[in-house]
Short mmCIF file of C-alpha atoms and ligand atoms in Angstrom, two decimals:
data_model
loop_
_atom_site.label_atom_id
_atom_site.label_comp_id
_atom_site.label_asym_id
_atom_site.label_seq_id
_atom_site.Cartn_x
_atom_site.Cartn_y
_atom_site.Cartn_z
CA UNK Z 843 136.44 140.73 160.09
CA UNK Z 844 137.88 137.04 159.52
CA UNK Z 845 140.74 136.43 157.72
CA UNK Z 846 140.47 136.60 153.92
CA UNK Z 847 140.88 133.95 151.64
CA UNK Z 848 143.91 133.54 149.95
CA UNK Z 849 144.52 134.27 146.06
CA UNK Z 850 144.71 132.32 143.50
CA UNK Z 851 145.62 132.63 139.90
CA UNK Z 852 143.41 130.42 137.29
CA UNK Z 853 144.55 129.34 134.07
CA UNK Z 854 142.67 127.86 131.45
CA UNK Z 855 143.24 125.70 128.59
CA UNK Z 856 140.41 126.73 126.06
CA UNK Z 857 140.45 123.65 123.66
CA UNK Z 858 142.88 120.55 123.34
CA UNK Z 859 146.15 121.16 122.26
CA UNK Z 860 146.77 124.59 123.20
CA UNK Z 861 148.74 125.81 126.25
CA UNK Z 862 147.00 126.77 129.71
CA UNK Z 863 146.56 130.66 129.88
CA UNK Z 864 146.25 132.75 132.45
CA UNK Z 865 142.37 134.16 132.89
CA UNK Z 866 142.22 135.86 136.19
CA UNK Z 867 142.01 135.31 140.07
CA UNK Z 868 139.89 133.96 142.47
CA UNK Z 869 139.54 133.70 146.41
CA UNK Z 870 139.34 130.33 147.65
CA UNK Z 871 140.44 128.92 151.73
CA UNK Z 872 141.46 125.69 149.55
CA UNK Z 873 142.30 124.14 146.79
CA UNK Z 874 138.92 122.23 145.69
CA UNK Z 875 136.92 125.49 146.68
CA UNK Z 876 139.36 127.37 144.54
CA UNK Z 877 138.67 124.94 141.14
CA UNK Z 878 135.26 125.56 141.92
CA UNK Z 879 135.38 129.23 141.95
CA UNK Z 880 137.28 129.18 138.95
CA UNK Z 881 134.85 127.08 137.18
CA UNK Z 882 131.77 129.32 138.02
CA UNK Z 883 134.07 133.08 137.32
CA UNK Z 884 135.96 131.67 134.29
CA UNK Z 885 134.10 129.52 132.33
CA UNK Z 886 130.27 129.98 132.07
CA UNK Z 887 130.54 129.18 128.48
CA UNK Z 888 132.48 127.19 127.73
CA UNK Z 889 135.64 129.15 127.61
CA UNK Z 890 137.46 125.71 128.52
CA UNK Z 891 138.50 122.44 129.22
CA UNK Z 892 140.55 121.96 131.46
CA UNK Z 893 142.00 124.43 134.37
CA UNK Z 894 144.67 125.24 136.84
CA UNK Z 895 144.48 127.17 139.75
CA UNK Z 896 147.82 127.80 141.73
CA UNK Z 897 148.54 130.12 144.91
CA UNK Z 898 149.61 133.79 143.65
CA UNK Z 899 152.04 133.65 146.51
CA UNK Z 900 153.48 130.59 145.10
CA UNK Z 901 154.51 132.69 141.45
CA UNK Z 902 157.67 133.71 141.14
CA UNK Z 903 157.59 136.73 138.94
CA UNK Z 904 160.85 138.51 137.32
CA UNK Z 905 161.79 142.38 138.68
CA UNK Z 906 160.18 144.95 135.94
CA UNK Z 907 162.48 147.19 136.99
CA UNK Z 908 165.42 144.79 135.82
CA UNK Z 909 163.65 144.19 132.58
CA UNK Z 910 166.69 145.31 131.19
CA UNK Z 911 169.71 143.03 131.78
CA UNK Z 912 167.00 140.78 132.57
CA UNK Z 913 166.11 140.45 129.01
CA UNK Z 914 168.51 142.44 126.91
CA UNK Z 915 171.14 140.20 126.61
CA UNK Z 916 168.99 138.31 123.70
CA UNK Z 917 168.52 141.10 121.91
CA UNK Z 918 172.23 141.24 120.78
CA UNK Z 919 172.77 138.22 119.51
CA UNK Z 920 170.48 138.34 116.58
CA UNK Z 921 172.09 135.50 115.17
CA UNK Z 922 169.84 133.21 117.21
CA UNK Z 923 167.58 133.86 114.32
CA UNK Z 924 167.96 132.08 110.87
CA UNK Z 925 167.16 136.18 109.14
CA UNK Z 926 170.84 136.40 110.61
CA UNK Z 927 172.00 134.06 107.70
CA UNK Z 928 172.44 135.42 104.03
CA UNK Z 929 172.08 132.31 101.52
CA UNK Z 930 172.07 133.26 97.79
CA UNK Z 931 168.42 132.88 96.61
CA UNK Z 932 169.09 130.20 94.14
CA UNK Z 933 169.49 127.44 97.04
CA UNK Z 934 166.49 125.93 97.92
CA UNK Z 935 165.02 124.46 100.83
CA UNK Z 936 167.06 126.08 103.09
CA UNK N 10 128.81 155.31 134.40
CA UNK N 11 129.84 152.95 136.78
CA UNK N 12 133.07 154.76 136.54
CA UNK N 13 132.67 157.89 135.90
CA UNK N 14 134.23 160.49 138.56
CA UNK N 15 131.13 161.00 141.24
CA UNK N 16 130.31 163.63 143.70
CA UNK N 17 131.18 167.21 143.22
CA UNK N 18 134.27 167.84 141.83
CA UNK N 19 136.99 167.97 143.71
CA UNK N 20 139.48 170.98 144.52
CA UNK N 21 142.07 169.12 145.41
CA UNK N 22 142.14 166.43 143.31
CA UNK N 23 145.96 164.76 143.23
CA UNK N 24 147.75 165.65 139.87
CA UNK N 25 151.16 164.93 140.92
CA UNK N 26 152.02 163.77 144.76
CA UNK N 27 155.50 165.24 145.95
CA UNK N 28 158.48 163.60 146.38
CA UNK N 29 158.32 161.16 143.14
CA UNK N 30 161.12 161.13 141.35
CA UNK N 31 160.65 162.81 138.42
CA UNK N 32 162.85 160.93 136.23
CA UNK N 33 160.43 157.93 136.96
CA UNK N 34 157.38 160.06 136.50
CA UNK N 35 158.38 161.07 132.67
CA UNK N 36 159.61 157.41 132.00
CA UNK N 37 155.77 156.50 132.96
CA UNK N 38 154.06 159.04 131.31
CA UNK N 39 155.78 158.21 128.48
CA UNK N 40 154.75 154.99 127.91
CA UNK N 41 151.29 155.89 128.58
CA UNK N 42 151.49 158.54 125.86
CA UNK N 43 153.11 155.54 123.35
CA UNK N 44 149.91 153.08 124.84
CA UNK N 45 151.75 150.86 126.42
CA UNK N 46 150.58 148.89 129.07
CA UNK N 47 151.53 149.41 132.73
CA UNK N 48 151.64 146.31 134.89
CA UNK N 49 150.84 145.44 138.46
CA UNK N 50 154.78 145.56 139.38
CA UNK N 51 155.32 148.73 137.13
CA UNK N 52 156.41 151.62 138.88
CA UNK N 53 153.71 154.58 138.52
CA UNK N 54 152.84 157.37 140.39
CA UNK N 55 150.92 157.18 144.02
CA UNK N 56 148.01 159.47 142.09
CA UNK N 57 147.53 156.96 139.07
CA UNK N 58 147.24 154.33 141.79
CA UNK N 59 144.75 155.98 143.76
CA UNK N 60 142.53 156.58 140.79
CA UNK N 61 142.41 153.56 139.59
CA UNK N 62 141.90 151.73 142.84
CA UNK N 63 138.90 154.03 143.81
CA UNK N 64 137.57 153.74 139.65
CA UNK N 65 138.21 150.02 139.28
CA UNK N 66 136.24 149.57 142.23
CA UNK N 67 133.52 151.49 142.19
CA UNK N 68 133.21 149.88 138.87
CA UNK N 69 132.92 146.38 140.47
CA UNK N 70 130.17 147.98 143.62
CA UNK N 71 128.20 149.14 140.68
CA UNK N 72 128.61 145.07 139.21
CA UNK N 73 127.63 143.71 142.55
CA UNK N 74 124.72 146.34 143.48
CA UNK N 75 123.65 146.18 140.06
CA UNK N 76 122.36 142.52 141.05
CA UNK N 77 119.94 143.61 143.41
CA UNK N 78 117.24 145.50 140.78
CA UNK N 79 117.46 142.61 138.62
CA UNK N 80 117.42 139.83 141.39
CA UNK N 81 114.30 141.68 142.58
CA UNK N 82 112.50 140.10 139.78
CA UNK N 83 113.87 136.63 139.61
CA UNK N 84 111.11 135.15 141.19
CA UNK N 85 108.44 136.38 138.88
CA UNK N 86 110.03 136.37 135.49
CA UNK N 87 106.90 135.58 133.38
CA UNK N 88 108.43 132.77 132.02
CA UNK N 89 111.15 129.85 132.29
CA UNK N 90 113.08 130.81 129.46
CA UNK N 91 113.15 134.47 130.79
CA UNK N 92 113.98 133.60 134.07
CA UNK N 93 116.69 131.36 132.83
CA UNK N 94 117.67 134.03 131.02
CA UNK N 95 117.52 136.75 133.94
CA UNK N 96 119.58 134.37 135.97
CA UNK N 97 121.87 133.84 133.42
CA UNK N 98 122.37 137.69 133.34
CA UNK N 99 122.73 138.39 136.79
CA UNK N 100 125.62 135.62 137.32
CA UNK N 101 126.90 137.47 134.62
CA UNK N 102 127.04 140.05 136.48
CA UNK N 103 128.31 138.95 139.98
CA UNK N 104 131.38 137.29 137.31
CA UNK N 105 131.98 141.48 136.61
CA UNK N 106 132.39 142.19 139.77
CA UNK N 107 134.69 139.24 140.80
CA UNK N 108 136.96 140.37 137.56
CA UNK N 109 137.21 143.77 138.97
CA UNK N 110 138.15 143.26 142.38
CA UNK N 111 140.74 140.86 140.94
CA UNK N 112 142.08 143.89 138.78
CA UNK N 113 142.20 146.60 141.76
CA UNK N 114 143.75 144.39 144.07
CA UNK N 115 146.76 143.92 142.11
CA UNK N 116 147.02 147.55 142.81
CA UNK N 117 147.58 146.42 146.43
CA UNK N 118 144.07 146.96 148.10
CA UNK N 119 142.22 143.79 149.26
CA UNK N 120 139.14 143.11 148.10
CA UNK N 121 137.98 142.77 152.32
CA UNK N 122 138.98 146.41 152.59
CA UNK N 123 137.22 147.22 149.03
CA UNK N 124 133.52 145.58 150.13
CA UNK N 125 134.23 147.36 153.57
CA UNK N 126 134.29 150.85 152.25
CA UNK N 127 130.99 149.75 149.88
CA UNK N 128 129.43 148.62 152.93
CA UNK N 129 130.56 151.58 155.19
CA UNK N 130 129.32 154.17 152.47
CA UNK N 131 132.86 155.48 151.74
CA UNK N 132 132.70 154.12 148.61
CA UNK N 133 130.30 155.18 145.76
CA UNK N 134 128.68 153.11 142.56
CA UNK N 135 126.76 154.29 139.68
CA UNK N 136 123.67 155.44 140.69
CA UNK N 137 121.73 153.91 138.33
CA UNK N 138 120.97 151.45 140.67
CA UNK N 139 119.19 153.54 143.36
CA UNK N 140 116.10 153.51 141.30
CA UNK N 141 113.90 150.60 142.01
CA UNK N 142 112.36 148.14 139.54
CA UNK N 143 108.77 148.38 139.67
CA UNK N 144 107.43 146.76 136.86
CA UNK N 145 108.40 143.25 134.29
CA UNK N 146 109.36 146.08 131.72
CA UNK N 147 112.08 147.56 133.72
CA UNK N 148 113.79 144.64 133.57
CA UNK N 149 113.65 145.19 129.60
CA UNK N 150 114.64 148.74 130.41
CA UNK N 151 117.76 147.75 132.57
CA UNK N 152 118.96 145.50 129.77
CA UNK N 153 118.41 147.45 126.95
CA UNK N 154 119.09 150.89 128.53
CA UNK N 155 121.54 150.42 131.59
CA UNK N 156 123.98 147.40 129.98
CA UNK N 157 123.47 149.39 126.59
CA UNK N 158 125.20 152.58 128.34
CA UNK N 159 127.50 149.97 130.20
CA UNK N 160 128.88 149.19 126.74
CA UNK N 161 129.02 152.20 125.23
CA UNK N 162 131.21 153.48 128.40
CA UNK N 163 133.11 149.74 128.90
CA UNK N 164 134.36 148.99 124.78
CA UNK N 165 136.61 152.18 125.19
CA UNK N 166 138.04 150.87 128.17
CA UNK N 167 139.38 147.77 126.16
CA UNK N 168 142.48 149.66 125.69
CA UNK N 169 142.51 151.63 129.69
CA UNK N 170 146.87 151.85 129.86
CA UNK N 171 146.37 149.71 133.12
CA UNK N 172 146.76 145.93 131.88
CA UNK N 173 144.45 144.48 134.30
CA UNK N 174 141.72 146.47 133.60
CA UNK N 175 141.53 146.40 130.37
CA UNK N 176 141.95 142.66 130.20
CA UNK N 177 138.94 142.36 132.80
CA UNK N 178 137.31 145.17 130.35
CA UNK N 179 137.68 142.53 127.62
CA UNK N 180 136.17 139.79 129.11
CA UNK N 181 133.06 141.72 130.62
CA UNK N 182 132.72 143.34 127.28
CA UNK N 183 132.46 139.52 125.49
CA UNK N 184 128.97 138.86 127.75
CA UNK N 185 127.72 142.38 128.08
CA UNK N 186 126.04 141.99 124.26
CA UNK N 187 123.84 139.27 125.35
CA UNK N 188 122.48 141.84 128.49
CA UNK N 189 121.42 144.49 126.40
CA UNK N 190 119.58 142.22 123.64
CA UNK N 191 118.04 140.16 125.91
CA UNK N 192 116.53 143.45 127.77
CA UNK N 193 115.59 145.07 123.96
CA UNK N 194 113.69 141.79 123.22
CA UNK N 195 111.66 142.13 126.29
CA UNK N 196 111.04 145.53 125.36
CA UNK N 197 109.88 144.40 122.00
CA UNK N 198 107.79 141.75 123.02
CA UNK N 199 106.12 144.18 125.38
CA UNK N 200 105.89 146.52 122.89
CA UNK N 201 103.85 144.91 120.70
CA UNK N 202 101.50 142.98 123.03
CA UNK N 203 98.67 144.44 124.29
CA UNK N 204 97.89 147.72 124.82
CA UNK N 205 98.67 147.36 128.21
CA UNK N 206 101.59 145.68 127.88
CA UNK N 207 102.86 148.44 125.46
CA UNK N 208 102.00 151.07 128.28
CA UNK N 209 104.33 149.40 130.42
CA UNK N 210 106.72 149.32 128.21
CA UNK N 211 106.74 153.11 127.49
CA UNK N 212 106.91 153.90 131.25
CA UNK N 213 109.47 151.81 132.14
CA UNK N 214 111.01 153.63 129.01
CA UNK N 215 109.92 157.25 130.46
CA UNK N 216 111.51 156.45 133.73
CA UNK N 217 114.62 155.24 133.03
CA UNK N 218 115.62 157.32 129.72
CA UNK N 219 116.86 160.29 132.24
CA UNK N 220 118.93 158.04 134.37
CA UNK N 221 120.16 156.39 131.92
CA UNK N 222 122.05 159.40 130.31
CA UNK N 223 122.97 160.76 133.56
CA UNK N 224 124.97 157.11 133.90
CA UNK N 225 127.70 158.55 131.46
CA UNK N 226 128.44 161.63 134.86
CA UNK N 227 128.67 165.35 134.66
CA UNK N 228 129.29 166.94 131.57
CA UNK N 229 132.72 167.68 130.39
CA UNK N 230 133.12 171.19 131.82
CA UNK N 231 132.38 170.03 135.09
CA UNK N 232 134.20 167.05 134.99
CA UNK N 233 137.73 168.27 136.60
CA UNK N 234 139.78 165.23 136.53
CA UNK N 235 139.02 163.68 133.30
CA UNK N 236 141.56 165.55 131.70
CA UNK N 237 144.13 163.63 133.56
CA UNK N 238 142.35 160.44 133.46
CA UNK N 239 142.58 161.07 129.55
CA UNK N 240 146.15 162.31 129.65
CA UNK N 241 146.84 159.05 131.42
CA UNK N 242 144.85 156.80 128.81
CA UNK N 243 142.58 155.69 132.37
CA UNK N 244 139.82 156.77 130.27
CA UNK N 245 139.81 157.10 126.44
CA UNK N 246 136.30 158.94 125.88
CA UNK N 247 134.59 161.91 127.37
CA UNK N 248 131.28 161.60 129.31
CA UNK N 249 129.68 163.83 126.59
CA UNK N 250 131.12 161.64 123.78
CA UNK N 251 129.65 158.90 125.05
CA UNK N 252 126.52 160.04 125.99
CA UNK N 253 125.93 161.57 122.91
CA UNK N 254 126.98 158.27 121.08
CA UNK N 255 124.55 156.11 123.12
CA UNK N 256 121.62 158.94 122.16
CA UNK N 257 122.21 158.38 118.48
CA UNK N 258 121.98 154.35 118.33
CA UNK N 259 119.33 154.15 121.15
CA UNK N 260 116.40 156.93 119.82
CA UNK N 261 116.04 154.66 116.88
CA UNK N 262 115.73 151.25 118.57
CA UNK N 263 112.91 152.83 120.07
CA UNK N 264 111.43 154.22 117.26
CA UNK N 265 111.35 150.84 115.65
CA UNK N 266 109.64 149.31 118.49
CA UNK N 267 107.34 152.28 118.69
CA UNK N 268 107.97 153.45 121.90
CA UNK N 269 108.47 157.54 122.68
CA UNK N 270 111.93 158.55 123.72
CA UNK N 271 110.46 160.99 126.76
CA UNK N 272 112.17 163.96 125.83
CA UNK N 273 110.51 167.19 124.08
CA UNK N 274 113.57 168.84 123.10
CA UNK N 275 115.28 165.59 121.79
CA UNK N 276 115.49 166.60 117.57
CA UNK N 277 117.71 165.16 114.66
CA UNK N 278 120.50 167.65 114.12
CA UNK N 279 121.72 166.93 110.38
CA UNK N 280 124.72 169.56 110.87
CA UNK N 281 126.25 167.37 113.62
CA UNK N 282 125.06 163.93 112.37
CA UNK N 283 123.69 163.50 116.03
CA UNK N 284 120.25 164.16 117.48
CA UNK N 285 120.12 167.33 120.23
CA UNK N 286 118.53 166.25 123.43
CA UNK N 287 117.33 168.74 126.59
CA UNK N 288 118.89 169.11 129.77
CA UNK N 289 119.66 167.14 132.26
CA UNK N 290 118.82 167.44 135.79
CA UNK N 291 122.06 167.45 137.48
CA UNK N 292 120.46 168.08 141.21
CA UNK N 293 119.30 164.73 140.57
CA UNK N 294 122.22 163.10 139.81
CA UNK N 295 123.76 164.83 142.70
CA UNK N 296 120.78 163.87 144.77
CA UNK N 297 121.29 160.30 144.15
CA UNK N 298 124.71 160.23 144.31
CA UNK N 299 124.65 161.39 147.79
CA UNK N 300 122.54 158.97 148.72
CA UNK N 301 119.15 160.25 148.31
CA UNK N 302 117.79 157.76 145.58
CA UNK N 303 114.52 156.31 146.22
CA UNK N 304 115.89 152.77 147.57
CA UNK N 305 119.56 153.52 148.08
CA UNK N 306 118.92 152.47 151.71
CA UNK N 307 117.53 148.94 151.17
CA UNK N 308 120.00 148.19 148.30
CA UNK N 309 123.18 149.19 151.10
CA UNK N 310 120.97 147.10 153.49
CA UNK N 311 120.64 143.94 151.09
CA UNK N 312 124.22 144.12 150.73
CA UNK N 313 124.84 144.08 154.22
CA UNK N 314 122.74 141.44 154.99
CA UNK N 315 124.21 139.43 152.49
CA UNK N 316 127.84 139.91 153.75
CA UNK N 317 126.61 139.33 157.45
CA UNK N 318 124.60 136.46 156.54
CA UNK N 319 127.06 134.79 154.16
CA UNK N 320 129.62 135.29 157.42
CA UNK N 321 129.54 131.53 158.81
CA UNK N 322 130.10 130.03 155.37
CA UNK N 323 133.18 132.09 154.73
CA UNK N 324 134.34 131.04 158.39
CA UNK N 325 133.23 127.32 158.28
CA UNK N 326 135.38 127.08 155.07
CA UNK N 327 138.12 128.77 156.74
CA UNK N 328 138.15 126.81 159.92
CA UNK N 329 137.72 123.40 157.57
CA UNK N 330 140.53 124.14 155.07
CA UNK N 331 143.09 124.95 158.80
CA UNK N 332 141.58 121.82 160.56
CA UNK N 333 143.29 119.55 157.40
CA UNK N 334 146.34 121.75 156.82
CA UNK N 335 147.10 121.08 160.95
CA UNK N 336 146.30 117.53 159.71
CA UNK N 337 148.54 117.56 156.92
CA UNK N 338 151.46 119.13 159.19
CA UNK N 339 151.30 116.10 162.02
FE1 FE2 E 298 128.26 143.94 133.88
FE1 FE2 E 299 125.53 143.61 132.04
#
C-alpha cells in the first residue's frame, strides 16, 4: 500500500460577508488537488463561494483536558459584560 | 441499516475495558447522559471508540458499495433527465462516504486501514446492497425504499453524542430527501404507465419490501449491544422503532400509487396507531450478512478493481506533488 494522502481541513464561506466555516476534510497529495476535492465533497450545491483548505497537521488546537484554566479565567470577570453595570432606568441611550 | 450492529450477537461484546480510570469514565458518561457532545480530543472510553470506529465505518462501506446497484444502471437510464438525475444521486452518495471516513478517522483510524478491512472482508455494510438491480424499477425501489429507510435510521442520528458524526449526519441528511423522491417519482411514473410498466413496478416493489425492513437489523431482543449504544446516545432509536416508523409512512405511498405492499399479514392496527406486519426472515438476513447474497461477490470484486485500478493515479499524484516539494526545497 502507498503512502496516504495527507489531510486536510476545508472551510467554506457560504455567501459574502460571512466568516469561513469549517465543513469537513478531505485527502489531497497537494494543495490544488486538495481545492478540488473540496469543491466536488463540499459544495455540490452551492453551499459556497469561496473556500479554504489548510493541512490538519498545520492546526494548532487547545488541550480539552485544560479546558479549564484554559478558559475559566473569563468566566470571573463578568464585568467584561455591560449586564455587569446597573444604570437607573430613566437614562437613556445608554 | 447501514449501521445497525451485524452478525450474530456477540458474547463478549466490550461494556467497560479494564484499567480506565473510573473517575474519567463517570465524568464521560455524564456528559453523554446531559447530551453533550464529545469531541475528537475528548477523553472517552477505549469501548465507545471501538464502536464508533467499526459503526461510523461500516456506515461509509455501505455509502461507497451502495454506488455499485445504482451505477449498474447509469448507462441505460431511460432518459437524460433521469440519468442526470441518477448521477446526481450516486455522487451524492460517494460525498456520504467521504464525510464518514472523515468522521471515523478523527477517532484515530485511517481511512487506508478502513477501505482495507472493506476490501479484506473484515469489515461488514448493510446488506441491502447484496441484492442486484435487475430491472429500471429497482432503481425507483432503491430510492424510494432503501434512502427512505436510510432516513428514517440517519435523522435520529442528527443528535449521535459523537460531534463528528452527527455533523456528517447533518449534512448527508440535507441531500438524502432528494434520493428518496426522486426514486418514488420513478415508481409513480411506472406505476401508472402501461400495464407492463406497472408490473415492473410492483416486482421491483415485491422484491425489495423484505430487504428493506430487514435494513433497520435484528429486532430489539436480539440486539445485545444497543442498550449501550443507547445508554451512550451512539444511537437514539431502536431497530424496531424505526422499522415500525418507516412501515407506517411507506404502506400508504404505495397505496396511492397503487402498488401492493407484498405482505399478507401486513393490517392497520387502530389500538397502536401503526399497521402489524408478518415476520421476517432472519436466516436471510443472516445469510446475507455472511456473505451469501446473490452478488455480494461481484460487488467486493468491483470494489477491488476499482481500488487496484485507481492505484497509478493515487501514485502518479503522489510522486508529482514530491517531485515539486524536492523542487521547492533546492
Ligand atoms: Fe447516502
Ligand atoms: Fe441516498
Amino acid at each position: 500500500m502507498s503512502r496516504e494522502w495527507p489531510l486536510w481541513e476545508v472551510f467554506i464561506r457560504t455567501k459574502g460577508g460571512l466568516s469561513h466555516r469549517h465543513a469537513g476534510s478531505v485527502h489531497a497529495p497537494d494543495p490544488e488537488l486538495a481545492m478540488r476535492h473540496a469543491r466536488d465533497t463540499y459544495t455540490r450545491r452551492m453551499e459556497g463561494v469561496s473556500l479554504w483548505v489548510v493541512r490538519s497537521s498545520d492546526i494548532v488546537a487547545s488541550d480539552p483536558a485544560q479546558d479549564g484554566p484554559m478558559f475559566e479565567p473569563a468566566e470571573g470577570k463578568i464585568y467584561r459584560h455591560p449586564t455587569f453595570y446597573e444604570i437607573p432606568d430613566v437614562v437613556k441611550h445608554i | 441499516m447501514y449501521t445497525t450492529e451485524l452478525g450474530k450477537p456477540d458474547a463478549k461484546a466490550p461494556v467497560a475495558i479494564g484499567g480506565e480510570d473510573p473517575a474519567l469514565v463517570a465524568a464521560f458518561e455524564a456528559r453523554v447522559a446531559a447530551d453533550e457532545f464529545i469531541e475528537p480530543k475528548d477523553w472517552m472510553p477505549e469501548a465507545y471508540r471501538r464502536t464508533l470506529v467499526r459503526q461510523i465505518s461500516q456506515h461509509a462501506h455501505s455509502e461507497i458499495v451502495g454506488m455499485l446497484p445504482e451505477g449498474n444502471w447509469l448507462t441505460r437510464a431511460p432518459s437524460l433527465r433521469r440519468k442526470a438525475v441518477l448521477l446526481a444521486k450516486v455522487q451524492d452518495e460517494g460525498g456520504h462516504g467521504l464525510y464518514l471516513y472523515c468522521a471515523a478517522e478523527t477517532l484515530g483510524t485511517s481511512r487506508d486501514e478502513m477501505i482495507d478491512a472493506l476490501h479484506s472482508g473484515k469489515a461488514k455494510y448493510s446488506t441491502i446492497f447484496n441484492y442486484p438491480t435487475l430491472t429500471w424499477a429497482d432503481i425507483g425501489a432503491i430510492g424510494w425504499l432503501v434512502d427512505g429507510a436510510a432516513i428514517m435510521n440517519q435523522v435520529p442520528l442528527q443528535r449521535t453524542s459523537y460531534g463528528p458524526y452527527a455533523r456528517a449526519m447533518v449534512r448527508v441528511c440535507k441531500e438524502e430527501s432528494f434520493h428518496q423522491r426522486q426514486g418514488y417519482e420513478i415508481m409513480m411514473a411506472l406505476a401508472g404507465g402501461t400495464p407492463d410498466q406497472k408490473a415492473m413496478a410492483q416486482d421491483a416493489l415485491n422484491r425489495w419490501w423484505w430487504p428493506s425492513i430487514m435494513m433497520f437489523g435484528p429486532p430489539d431482543d436480539n440486539s445485545p449491544n444497543s442498550a449501550q449504544s443507547m445508554r451512550w446516545r451512539i444511537k437514539r432509536d431502536t431497530n424496531d422503532e424505526l422499522r415500525q416508523k418507516f412501515v407506517d409512512v411507506t404502506v400508504p405511498q404505495a397505496e396511492y400509487i397503487g402498488l401492493t405492499v407484498p405482505d399478507p399479514d401486513l393490517v392497520w392496527n387502530a389500538d397502536k396507531g401503526g399497521y402489524d406486519f408478518g415476520a421476517i426472515d432472519w436466516e436471510e438476513f443472516y445469510a446475507v450478512v455472511r456473505g451469501e447474497g446473490p452478488v455480494a461477490k461481484e460487488r467486493m470484486k468491483a470494489r477491488r478493481d476499482a481500488w487496484d485500478e485507481g492505484a497509478w493515479v493515487r501514485e502518479a499524484a503522489s510522486a508529482y506533488e514530491a517531485t515539486r516539494a524536492a523542487r521547492r526545497a533546492a
